[in-house]
């Protein structure tokens, strides 16, 4: 079965650079969630999109923005990168129109900021 | 969403049942109990969820007490590949992308030969 695809899998950037992470949800899923997991920490919710509109927002820095496109893929844009942004970034997708909403996670993008 | 409490770590012998408890004493009537797990640095994986009845799927069983204040995730025959952090999450279900997961500390399950 198709799974959530994230690219790139690994990314190394320097401080103050920008990064773009991409997420391709499972076909027919209408919702995308982004999570950040710092070293030794539990995943933390950043932002979600339902039917291409932002639906919920967590502790996402103002330097980050995201959107969901007409083909339902999503991109997380991160600017003015800081050392503390080094983390695993997970995307999850679900079919949430009925509220069933089991979330299926991608393999993550490991971002290292030097 | 209701707060959950899980033991920080547990051990289990391979082939035996692993029983992972979760307390959620402040759960409200419309909140579901979800279980996810995360194998080292992989994306979290959905396991099972329930409202008040016991549930079983190909991965695990979920036993919810009658008062719904606690639950137990059962892996009937644990294997080494079940070594992971297991998260118990309680939340309502809303349509339209409002079902963010709030991960607590979880239980680190170690399955040993």
JSON list of C-alpha atoms in Angstrom, two decimals:
[
{"chain": "A", "resi": 1, "resn": "UNK", "atom": "CA", "xyz": [0.00, 0.00, 0.00]},
{"chain": "A", "resi": 2, "resn": "UNK", "atom": "CA", "xyz": [1.11, 3.53, -0.73]},
{"chain": "A", "resi": 3, "resn": "UNK", "atom": "CA", "xyz": [2.62, 5.40, 2.18]},
{"chain": "A", "resi": 4, "resn": "UNK", "atom": "CA", "xyz": [3.41, 8.99, 3.00]},
{"chain": "A", "resi": 5, "resn": "UNK", "atom": "CA", "xyz": [6.45, 10.22, 1.12]},
{"chain": "A", "resi": 6, "resn": "UNK", "atom": "CA", "xyz": [8.75, 12.88, 2.47]},
{"chain": "A", "resi": 7, "resn": "UNK", "atom": "CA", "xyz": [11.64, 14.53, 0.73]},
{"chain": "A", "resi": 8, "resn": "UNK", "atom": "CA", "xyz": [14.43, 15.04, 1.20]},
{"chain": "A", "resi": 9, "resn": "UNK", "atom": "CA", "xyz": [15.21, 12.42, 3.82]},
{"chain": "A", "resi": 10, "resn": "UNK", "atom": "CA", "xyz": [18.26, 14.29, 5.03]},
{"chain": "A", "resi": 11, "resn": "UNK", "atom": "CA", "xyz": [19.10, 17.96, 4.76]},
{"chain": "A", "resi": 12, "resn": "UNK", "atom": "CA", "xyz": [22.08, 19.91, 5.99]},
{"chain": "A", "resi": 13, "resn": "UNK", "atom": "CA", "xyz": [21.87, 23.69, 6.10]},
{"chain": "A", "resi": 14, "resn": "UNK", "atom": "CA", "xyz": [23.82, 26.50, 7.66]},
{"chain": "A", "resi": 15, "resn": "UNK", "atom": "CA", "xyz": [22.47, 29.06, 10.08]},
{"chain": "A", "resi": 16, "resn": "UNK", "atom": "CA", "xyz": [20.34, 31.77, 8.48]},
{"chain": "A", "resi": 17, "resn": "UNK", "atom": "CA", "xyz": [19.71, 29.67, 5.37]},
{"chain": "A", "resi": 18, "resn": "UNK", "atom": "CA", "xyz": [16.28, 28.50, 4.22]},
{"chain": "A", "resi": 19, "resn": "UNK", "atom": "CA", "xyz": [14.92, 24.99, 3.81]},
{"chain": "A", "resi": 20, "resn": "UNK", "atom": "CA", "xyz": [11.89, 23.47, 2.13]},
{"chain": "A", "resi": 21, "resn": "UNK", "atom": "CA", "xyz": [10.52, 20.12, 3.20]},
{"chain": "A", "resi": 22, "resn": "UNK", "atom": "CA", "xyz": [7.99, 18.28, 1.06]},
{"chain": "A", "resi": 23, "resn": "UNK", "atom": "CA", "xyz": [5.27, 15.83, 1.97]},
{"chain": "A", "resi": 24, "resn": "UNK", "atom": "CA", "xyz": [3.19, 13.67, -0.36]},
{"chain": "A", "resi": 25, "resn": "UNK", "atom": "CA", "xyz": [0.19, 12.19, 1.48]},
{"chain": "A", "resi": 26, "resn": "UNK", "atom": "CA", "xyz": [-1.42, 8.84, 0.91]},
{"chain": "A", "resi": 27, "resn": "UNK", "atom": "CA", "xyz": [-3.74, 9.05, -2.14]},
{"chain": "A", "resi": 28, "resn": "UNK", "atom": "CA", "xyz": [-7.26, 10.26, -1.29]},
{"chain": "A", "resi": 29, "resn": "UNK", "atom": "CA", "xyz": [-6.20, 11.52, 2.14]},
{"chain": "A", "resi": 30, "resn": "UNK", "atom": "CA", "xyz": [-7.48, 15.04, 2.65]},
{"chain": "A", "resi": 31, "resn": "UNK", "atom": "CA", "xyz": [-5.46, 16.16, 5.68]},
{"chain": "A", "resi": 32, "resn": "UNK", "atom": "CA", "xyz": [-1.78, 16.73, 6.34]},
{"chain": "A", "resi": 33, "resn": "UNK", "atom": "CA", "xyz": [-0.14, 17.27, 9.71]},
{"chain": "A", "resi": 34, "resn": "UNK", "atom": "CA", "xyz": [3.43, 18.42, 10.39]},
{"chain": "A", "resi": 35, "resn": "UNK", "atom": "CA", "xyz": [5.35, 17.48, 13.54]},
{"chain": "A", "resi": 36, "resn": "UNK", "atom": "CA", "xyz": [8.81, 18.37, 14.81]},
{"chain": "A", "resi": 37, "resn": "UNK", "atom": "CA", "xyz": [10.88, 16.03, 16.99]},
{"chain": "A", "resi": 38, "resn": "UNK", "atom": "CA", "xyz": [14.01, 17.44, 18.57]},
{"chain": "A", "resi": 39, "resn": "UNK", "atom": "CA", "xyz": [16.81, 15.17, 19.83]},
{"chain": "A", "resi": 40, "resn": "UNK", "atom": "CA", "xyz": [15.57, 13.06, 22.74]},
{"chain": "A", "resi": 41, "resn": "UNK", "atom": "CA", "xyz": [12.15, 14.69, 22.65]},
{"chain": "A", "resi": 42, "resn": "UNK", "atom": "CA", "xyz": [8.66, 13.58, 21.74]},
{"chain": "A", "resi": 43, "resn": "UNK", "atom": "CA", "xyz": [7.04, 14.75, 18.50]},
{"chain": "A", "resi": 44, "resn": "UNK", "atom": "CA", "xyz": [5.37, 18.18, 18.70]},
{"chain": "A", "resi": 45, "resn": "UNK", "atom": "CA", "xyz": [2.57, 19.33, 16.45]},
{"chain": "A", "resi": 46, "resn": "UNK", "atom": "CA", "xyz": [3.36, 22.28, 14.19]},
{"chain": "A", "resi": 47, "resn": "UNK", "atom": "CA", "xyz": [0.51, 22.82, 11.74]},
{"chain": "A", "resi": 48, "resn": "UNK", "atom": "CA", "xyz": [-2.21, 21.02, 9.80]},
{"chain": "A", "resi": 49, "resn": "UNK", "atom": "CA", "xyz": [-4.12, 21.43, 6.55]},
{"chain": "A", "resi": 50, "resn": "UNK", "atom": "CA", "xyz": [-7.50, 20.10, 5.54]},
{"chain": "A", "resi": 51, "resn": "UNK", "atom": "CA", "xyz": [-8.61, 20.33, 1.93]},
{"chain": "A", "resi": 52, "resn": "UNK", "atom": "CA", "xyz": [-5.80, 22.78, 1.18]},
{"chain": "A", "resi": 53, "resn": "UNK", "atom": "CA", "xyz": [-6.73, 25.19, 3.95]},
{"chain": "A", "resi": 54, "resn": "UNK", "atom": "CA", "xyz": [-4.84, 25.62, 7.21]},
{"chain": "A", "resi": 55, "resn": "UNK", "atom": "CA", "xyz": [-6.94, 23.94, 9.88]},
{"chain": "A", "resi": 56, "resn": "UNK", "atom": "CA", "xyz": [-4.90, 24.04, 13.08]},
{"chain": "A", "resi": 57, "resn": "UNK", "atom": "CA", "xyz": [-1.70, 25.55, 14.34]},
{"chain": "A", "resi": 58, "resn": "UNK", "atom": "CA", "xyz": [0.64, 24.57, 17.13]},
{"chain": "A", "resi": 59, "resn": "UNK", "atom": "CA", "xyz": [3.95, 25.92, 18.34]},
{"chain": "A", "resi": 60, "resn": "UNK", "atom": "CA", "xyz": [5.26, 26.80, 14.90]},
{"chain": "A", "resi": 61, "resn": "UNK", "atom": "CA", "xyz": [7.78, 29.65, 14.77]},
{"chain": "A", "resi": 62, "resn": "UNK", "atom": "CA", "xyz": [6.92, 32.69, 12.68]},
{"chain": "A", "resi": 63, "resn": "UNK", "atom": "CA", "xyz": [9.99, 31.87, 10.57]},
{"chain": "A", "resi": 64, "resn": "UNK", "atom": "CA", "xyz": [8.18, 28.76, 9.36]},
{"chain": "A", "resi": 65, "resn": "UNK", "atom": "CA", "xyz": [5.33, 28.69, 6.89]},
{"chain": "A", "resi": 66, "resn": "UNK", "atom": "CA", "xyz": [3.51, 25.89, 5.17]},
{"chain": "A", "resi": 67, "resn": "UNK", "atom": "CA", "xyz": [0.88, 25.26, 2.57]},
{"chain": "A", "resi": 68, "resn": "UNK", "atom": "CA", "xyz": [-1.02, 22.47, 0.92]},
{"chain": "A", "resi": 69, "resn": "UNK", "atom": "CA", "xyz": [-1.30, 22.46, -2.84]},
{"chain": "A", "resi": 70, "resn": "UNK", "atom": "CA", "xyz": [-4.07, 21.47, -5.24]},
{"chain": "A", "resi": 71, "resn": "UNK", "atom": "CA", "xyz": [-2.62, 17.95, -5.55]},
{"chain": "A", "resi": 72, "resn": "UNK", "atom": "CA", "xyz": [-2.69, 17.72, -1.71]},
{"chain": "A", "resi": 73, "resn": "UNK", "atom": "CA", "xyz": [1.05, 17.63, -1.27]},
{"chain": "A", "resi": 74, "resn": "UNK", "atom": "CA", "xyz": [2.36, 19.99, 1.37]},
{"chain": "A", "resi": 75, "resn": "UNK", "atom": "CA", "xyz": [5.53, 21.99, 1.86]},
{"chain": "A", "resi": 76, "resn": "UNK", "atom": "CA", "xyz": [7.06, 23.33, 5.05]},
{"chain": "A", "resi": 77, "resn": "UNK", "atom": "CA", "xyz": [9.23, 26.37, 4.44]},
{"chain": "A", "resi": 78, "resn": "UNK", "atom": "CA", "xyz": [11.75, 27.33, 7.07]},
{"chain": "A", "resi": 79, "resn": "UNK", "atom": "CA", "xyz": [13.71, 30.57, 6.92]},
{"chain": "A", "resi": 80, "resn": "UNK", "atom": "CA", "xyz": [16.51, 32.11, 8.98]},
{"chain": "A", "resi": 81, "resn": "UNK", "atom": "CA", "xyz": [17.42, 28.68, 10.25]},
{"chain": "A", "resi": 82, "resn": "UNK", "atom": "CA", "xyz": [18.77, 28.38, 13.76]},
{"chain": "A", "resi": 83, "resn": "UNK", "atom": "CA", "xyz": [20.79, 25.62, 15.40]},
{"chain": "A", "resi": 84, "resn": "UNK", "atom": "CA", "xyz": [17.71, 24.73, 17.46]},
{"chain": "A", "resi": 85, "resn": "UNK", "atom": "CA", "xyz": [15.78, 23.88, 14.31]},
{"chain": "A", "resi": 86, "resn": "UNK", "atom": "CA", "xyz": [17.86, 20.73, 13.96]},
{"chain": "A", "resi": 87, "resn": "UNK", "atom": "CA", "xyz": [15.29, 17.96, 14.32]},
{"chain": "A", "resi": 88, "resn": "UNK", "atom": "CA", "xyz": [13.31, 15.25, 12.65]},
{"chain": "A", "resi": 89, "resn": "UNK", "atom": "CA", "xyz": [10.31, 16.63, 10.80]},
{"chain": "A", "resi": 90, "resn": "UNK", "atom": "CA", "xyz": [7.44, 14.26, 10.25]},
{"chain": "A", "resi": 91, "resn": "UNK", "atom": "CA", "xyz": [4.47, 14.63, 8.00]},
{"chain": "A", "resi": 92, "resn": "UNK", "atom": "CA", "xyz": [1.33, 12.59, 8.58]},
{"chain": "A", "resi": 93, "resn": "UNK", "atom": "CA", "xyz": [-1.76, 12.24, 6.46]},
{"chain": "A", "resi": 94, "resn": "UNK", "atom": "CA", "xyz": [-5.27, 11.13, 7.20]},
{"chain": "A", "resi": 95, "resn": "UNK", "atom": "CA", "xyz": [-8.75, 10.93, 5.76]},
{"chain": "A", "resi": 96, "resn": "UNK", "atom": "CA", "xyz": [-10.55, 13.12, 8.22]},
{"chain": "A", "resi": 97, "resn": "UNK", "atom": "CA", "xyz": [-13.81, 14.20, 6.66]},
{"chain": "A", "resi": 98, "resn": "UNK", "atom": "CA", "xyz": [-15.71, 11.83, 8.97]},
{"chain": "A", "resi": 99, "resn": "UNK", "atom": "CA", "xyz": [-13.38, 12.33, 11.90]},
{"chain": "A", "resi": 100, "resn": "UNK", "atom": "CA", "xyz": [-11.95, 8.82, 11.65]},
{"chain": "A", "resi": 101, "resn": "UNK", "atom": "CA", "xyz": [-8.55, 10.36, 11.33]},
{"chain": "A", "resi": 102, "resn": "UNK", "atom": "CA", "xyz": [-5.99, 7.68, 11.99]},
{"chain": "A", "resi": 103, "resn": "UNK", "atom": "CA", "xyz": [-2.78, 9.44, 11.06]},
{"chain": "A", "resi": 104, "resn": "UNK", "atom": "CA", "xyz": [-0.19, 7.72, 8.92]},
{"chain": "A", "resi": 105, "resn": "UNK", "atom": "CA", "xyz": [3.31, 9.10, 9.25]},
{"chain": "A", "resi": 106, "resn": "UNK", "atom": "CA", "xyz": [6.07, 9.43, 6.72]},
{"chain": "A", "resi": 107, "resn": "UNK", "atom": "CA", "xyz": [9.69, 8.42, 7.40]},
{"chain": "A", "resi": 108, "resn": "UNK", "atom": "CA", "xyz": [10.65, 11.97, 8.29]},
{"chain": "A", "resi": 109, "resn": "UNK", "atom": "CA", "xyz": [13.20, 14.51, 7.13]},
{"chain": "A", "resi": 110, "resn": "UNK", "atom": "CA", "xyz": [16.27, 14.88, 9.31]},
{"chain": "A", "resi": 111, "resn": "UNK", "atom": "CA", "xyz": [17.32, 18.52, 9.24]},
{"chain": "A", "resi": 112, "resn": "UNK", "atom": "CA", "xyz": [20.75, 19.43, 10.55]},
{"chain": "A", "resi": 113, "resn": "UNK", "atom": "CA", "xyz": [21.61, 23.11, 10.94]},
{"chain": "A", "resi": 114, "resn": "UNK", "atom": "CA", "xyz": [25.31, 23.89, 11.33]},
{"chain": "B", "resi": 1, "resn": "UNK", "atom": "CA", "xyz": [-7.72, 16.78, 25.70]},
{"chain": "B", "resi": 2, "resn": "UNK", "atom": "CA", "xyz": [-7.37, 14.62, 28.79]},
{"chain": "B", "resi": 3, "resn": "UNK", "atom": "CA", "xyz": [-3.96, 14.04, 30.34]},
{"chain": "B", "resi": 4, "resn": "UNK", "atom": "CA", "xyz": [-2.50, 10.54, 30.27]},
{"chain": "B", "resi": 5, "resn": "UNK", "atom": "CA", "xyz": [0.00, 8.84, 32.55]},
{"chain": "B", "resi": 6, "resn": "UNK", "atom": "CA", "xyz": [2.17, 5.93, 31.43]},
{"chain": "B", "resi": 7, "resn": "UNK", "atom": "CA", "xyz": [5.10, 4.14, 33.06]},
{"chain": "B", "resi": 8, "resn": "UNK", "atom": "CA", "xyz": [8.36, 5.40, 31.59]},
{"chain": "B", "resi": 9, "resn": "UNK", "atom": "CA", "xyz": [9.70, 1.96, 30.74]},
{"chain": "B", "resi": 10, "resn": "UNK", "atom": "CA", "xyz": [8.80, -1.72, 30.64]},
{"chain": "B", "resi": 11, "resn": "UNK", "atom": "CA", "xyz": [10.51, -4.96, 29.75]},
{"chain": "B", "resi": 12, "resn": "UNK", "atom": "CA", "xyz": [9.03, -8.01, 28.08]},
{"chain": "B", "resi": 13, "resn": "UNK", "atom": "CA", "xyz": [10.42, -11.38, 27.04]},
{"chain": "B", "resi": 14, "resn": "UNK", "atom": "CA", "xyz": [10.12, -12.29, 23.39]},
{"chain": "B", "resi": 15, "resn": "UNK", "atom": "CA", "xyz": [7.03, -14.40, 22.71]},
{"chain": "B", "resi": 16, "resn": "UNK", "atom": "CA", "xyz": [5.25, -13.27, 25.86]},
{"chain": "B", "resi": 17, "resn": "UNK", "atom": "CA", "xyz": [2.38, -10.82, 26.03]},
{"chain": "B", "resi": 18, "resn": "UNK", "atom": "CA", "xyz": [3.25, -7.19, 26.63]},
{"chain": "B", "resi": 19, "resn": "UNK", "atom": "CA", "xyz": [0.66, -5.29, 28.65]},
{"chain": "B", "resi": 20, "resn": "UNK", "atom": "CA", "xyz": [1.10, -1.53, 28.55]},
{"chain": "B", "resi": 21, "resn": "UNK", "atom": "CA", "xyz": [-1.07, 0.49, 30.95]},
{"chain": "B", "resi": 22, "resn": "UNK", "atom": "CA", "xyz": [-2.34, 4.02, 30.58]},
{"chain": "B", "resi": 23, "resn": "UNK", "atom": "CA", "xyz": [-4.22, 6.14, 33.09]},
{"chain": "B", "resi": 24, "resn": "UNK", "atom": "CA", "xyz": [-6.60, 8.82, 31.82]},
{"chain": "B", "resi": 25, "resn": "UNK", "atom": "CA", "xyz": [-8.74, 9.57, 34.83]},
{"chain": "B", "resi": 26, "resn": "UNK", "atom": "CA", "xyz": [-10.01, 12.92, 33.48]},
{"chain": "B", "resi": 27, "resn": "UNK", "atom": "CA", "xyz": [-11.25, 11.49, 30.18]},
{"chain": "B", "resi": 28, "resn": "UNK", "atom": "CA", "xyz": [-14.54, 12.94, 29.01]},
{"chain": "B", "resi": 29, "resn": "UNK", "atom": "CA", "xyz": [-17.39, 11.08, 27.38]},
{"chain": "B", "resi": 30, "resn": "UNK", "atom": "CA", "xyz": [-16.56, 12.00, 23.80]},
{"chain": "B", "resi": 31, "resn": "UNK", "atom": "CA", "xyz": [-12.82, 11.36, 24.00]},
{"chain": "B", "resi": 32, "resn": "UNK", "atom": "CA", "xyz": [-11.23, 8.35, 22.37]},
{"chain": "B", "resi": 33, "resn": "UNK", "atom": "CA", "xyz": [-8.15, 6.45, 23.47]},
{"chain": "B", "resi": 34, "resn": "UNK", "atom": "CA", "xyz": [-5.51, 6.14, 20.76]},
{"chain": "B", "resi": 35, "resn": "UNK", "atom": "CA", "xyz": [-2.26, 4.22, 20.78]},
{"chain": "B", "resi": 36, "resn": "UNK", "atom": "CA", "xyz": [0.72, 4.97, 18.58]},
{"chain": "B", "resi": 37, "resn": "UNK", "atom": "CA", "xyz": [4.27, 3.69, 18.72]},
{"chain": "B", "resi": 38, "resn": "UNK", "atom": "CA", "xyz": [7.58, 4.98, 17.48]},
{"chain": "B", "resi": 39, "resn": "UNK", "atom": "CA", "xyz": [10.38, 2.62, 16.63]},
{"chain": "B", "resi": 40, "resn": "UNK", "atom": "CA", "xyz": [13.71, 4.39, 16.93]},
{"chain": "B", "resi": 41, "resn": "UNK", "atom": "CA", "xyz": [13.68, 7.57, 14.79]},
{"chain": "B", "resi": 42, "resn": "UNK", "atom": "CA", "xyz": [10.98, 6.21, 12.48]},
{"chain": "B", "resi": 43, "resn": "UNK", "atom": "CA", "xyz": [7.67, 7.94, 11.98]},
{"chain": "B", "resi": 44, "resn": "UNK", "atom": "CA", "xyz": [5.09, 7.13, 14.65]},
{"chain": "B", "resi": 45, "resn": "UNK", "atom": "CA", "xyz": [2.80, 4.26, 13.74]},
{"chain": "B", "resi": 46, "resn": "UNK", "atom": "CA", "xyz": [-0.91, 4.05, 14.47]},
{"chain": "B", "resi": 47, "resn": "UNK", "atom": "CA", "xyz": [-1.81, 0.91, 16.44]},
{"chain": "B", "resi": 48, "resn": "UNK", "atom": "CA", "xyz": [-5.40, 0.99, 17.62]},
{"chain": "B", "resi": 49, "resn": "UNK", "atom": "CA", "xyz": [-8.08, 3.20, 19.14]},
{"chain": "B", "resi": 50, "resn": "UNK", "atom": "CA", "xyz": [-11.31, 2.80, 21.09]},
{"chain": "B", "resi": 51, "resn": "UNK", "atom": "CA", "xyz": [-14.08, 4.66, 22.85]},
{"chain": "B", "resi": 52, "resn": "UNK", "atom": "CA", "xyz": [-15.46, 2.31, 25.49]},
{"chain": "B", "resi": 53, "resn": "UNK", "atom": "CA", "xyz": [-15.56, -1.18, 24.04]},
{"chain": "B", "resi": 54, "resn": "UNK", "atom": "CA", "xyz": [-12.55, -3.43, 23.87]},
{"chain": "B", "resi": 55, "resn": "UNK", "atom": "CA", "xyz": [-10.96, -3.48, 20.44]},
{"chain": "B", "resi": 56, "resn": "UNK", "atom": "CA", "xyz": [-8.70, -5.90, 18.61]},
{"chain": "B", "resi": 57, "resn": "UNK", "atom": "CA", "xyz": [-6.87, -5.71, 15.32]},
{"chain": "B", "resi": 58, "resn": "UNK", "atom": "CA", "xyz": [-4.00, -7.52, 13.69]},
{"chain": "B", "resi": 59, "resn": "UNK", "atom": "CA", "xyz": [-1.46, -5.63, 15.76]},
{"chain": "B", "resi": 60, "resn": "UNK", "atom": "CA", "xyz": [-2.89, -5.46, 19.27]},
{"chain": "B", "resi": 61, "resn": "UNK", "atom": "CA", "xyz": [-5.83, -5.47, 21.64]},
{"chain": "B", "resi": 62, "resn": "UNK", "atom": "CA", "xyz": [-7.10, -2.50, 23.61]},
{"chain": "B", "resi": 63, "resn": "UNK", "atom": "CA", "xyz": [-8.84, -3.07, 26.91]},
{"chain": "B", "resi": 64, "resn": "UNK", "atom": "CA", "xyz": [-10.68, -0.07, 28.36]},
{"chain": "B", "resi": 65, "resn": "UNK", "atom": "CA", "xyz": [-12.02, -0.22, 31.91]},
{"chain": "B", "resi": 66, "resn": "UNK", "atom": "CA", "xyz": [-15.74, 0.23, 32.43]},
{"chain": "B", "resi": 67, "resn": "UNK", "atom": "CA", "xyz": [-15.25, 3.66, 34.01]},
{"chain": "B", "resi": 68, "resn": "UNK", "atom": "CA", "xyz": [-12.90, 4.54, 31.11]},
{"chain": "B", "resi": 69, "resn": "UNK", "atom": "CA", "xyz": [-10.32, 5.96, 33.49]},
{"chain": "B", "resi": 70, "resn": "UNK", "atom": "CA", "xyz": [-7.61, 3.59, 32.34]},
{"chain": "B", "resi": 71, "resn": "UNK", "atom": "CA", "xyz": [-6.75, 1.27, 29.49]},
{"chain": "B", "resi": 72, "resn": "UNK", "atom": "CA", "xyz": [-4.25, -1.43, 28.58]},
{"chain": "B", "resi": 73, "resn": "UNK", "atom": "CA", "xyz": [-2.63, -2.08, 25.24]},
{"chain": "B", "resi": 74, "resn": "UNK", "atom": "CA", "xyz": [-1.84, -5.76, 24.77]},
{"chain": "B", "resi": 75, "resn": "UNK", "atom": "CA", "xyz": [0.70, -7.09, 22.29]},
{"chain": "B", "resi": 76, "resn": "UNK", "atom": "CA", "xyz": [-0.14, -10.80, 22.49]},
{"chain": "B", "resi": 77, "resn": "UNK", "atom": "CA", "xyz": [3.20, -12.24, 21.36]},
{"chain": "B", "resi": 78, "resn": "UNK", "atom": "CA", "xyz": [5.89, -9.59, 21.57]},
{"chain": "B", "resi": 79, "resn": "UNK", "atom": "CA", "xyz": [8.83, -9.78, 19.17]},
{"chain": "B", "resi": 80, "resn": "UNK", "atom": "CA", "xyz": [12.11, -7.91, 19.12]},
{"chain": "B", "resi": 81, "resn": "UNK", "atom": "CA", "xyz": [10.63, -5.65, 16.44]},
{"chain": "B", "resi": 82, "resn": "UNK", "atom": "CA", "xyz": [8.05, -4.42, 18.96]},
{"chain": "B", "resi": 83, "resn": "UNK", "atom": "CA", "xyz": [10.78, -2.59, 20.88]},
{"chain": "B", "resi": 84, "resn": "UNK", "atom": "CA", "xyz": [9.60, 1.02, 20.67]},
{"chain": "B", "resi": 85, "resn": "UNK", "atom": "CA", "xyz": [8.14, 3.96, 22.56]},
{"chain": "B", "resi": 86, "resn": "UNK", "atom": "CA", "xyz": [4.39, 3.51, 22.97]},
{"chain": "B", "resi": 87, "resn": "UNK", "atom": "CA", "xyz": [2.17, 6.56, 23.28]},
{"chain": "B", "resi": 88, "resn": "UNK", "atom": "CA", "xyz": [-1.31, 6.61, 24.75]},
{"chain": "B", "resi": 89, "resn": "UNK", "atom": "CA", "xyz": [-3.23, 9.67, 23.52]},
{"chain": "B", "resi": 90, "resn": "UNK", "atom": "CA", "xyz": [-6.72, 10.74, 24.48]},
{"chain": "B", "resi": 91, "resn": "UNK", "atom": "CA", "xyz": [-8.67, 13.13, 22.31]},
{"chain": "B", "resi": 92, "resn": "UNK", "atom": "CA", "xyz": [-11.98, 13.89, 20.69]},
{"chain": "B", "resi": 93, "resn": "UNK", "atom": "CA", "xyz": [-12.54, 13.15, 17.03]},
{"chain": "B", "resi": 94, "resn": "UNK", "atom": "CA", "xyz": [-13.44, 16.11, 14.88]},
{"chain": "B", "resi": 95, "resn": "UNK", "atom": "CA", "xyz": [-13.79, 16.22, 11.11]},
{"chain": "B", "resi": 96, "resn": "UNK", "atom": "CA", "xyz": [-11.70, 18.61, 9.11]},
{"chain": "B", "resi": 97, "resn": "UNK", "atom": "CA", "xyz": [-8.12, 18.33, 10.26]},
{"chain": "B", "resi": 98, "resn": "UNK", "atom": "CA", "xyz": [-8.39, 19.33, 13.91]},
{"chain": "B", "resi": 99, "resn": "UNK", "atom": "CA", "xyz": [-7.15, 16.04, 15.30]},
{"chain": "B", "resi": 100, "resn": "UNK", "atom": "CA", "xyz": [-3.56, 16.91, 16.14]},
{"chain": "B", "resi": 101, "resn": "UNK", "atom": "CA", "xyz": [-1.76, 14.37, 18.28]},
{"chain": "B", "resi": 102, "resn": "UNK", "atom": "CA", "xyz": [-0.32, 15.56, 21.59]},
{"chain": "B", "resi": 103, "resn": "UNK", "atom": "CA", "xyz": [2.49, 13.16, 22.44]},
{"chain": "B", "resi": 104, "resn": "UNK", "atom": "CA", "xyz": [3.31, 12.71, 26.11]},
{"chain": "B", "resi": 105, "resn": "UNK", "atom": "CA", "xyz": [6.32, 10.91, 27.49]},
{"chain": "B", "resi": 106, "resn": "UNK", "atom": "CA", "xyz": [5.16, 7.43, 26.49]},
{"chain": "B", "resi": 107, "resn": "UNK", "atom": "CA", "xyz": [6.39, 4.02, 27.63]},
{"chain": "B", "resi": 108, "resn": "UNK", "atom": "CA", "xyz": [9.68, 2.72, 26.32]},
{"chain": "B", "resi": 109, "resn": "UNK", "atom": "CA", "xyz": [9.11, -1.01, 25.79]},
{"chain": "B", "resi": 110, "resn": "UNK", "atom": "CA", "xyz": [12.16, -3.22, 25.51]},
{"chain": "B", "resi": 111, "resn": "UNK", "atom": "CA", "xyz": [11.59, -6.74, 24.24]},
{"chain": "B", "resi": 112, "resn": "UNK", "atom": "CA", "xyz": [14.47, -9.07, 25.00]},
{"chain": "B", "resi": 113, "resn": "UNK", "atom": "CA", "xyz": [15.31, -12.58, 23.80]}
]
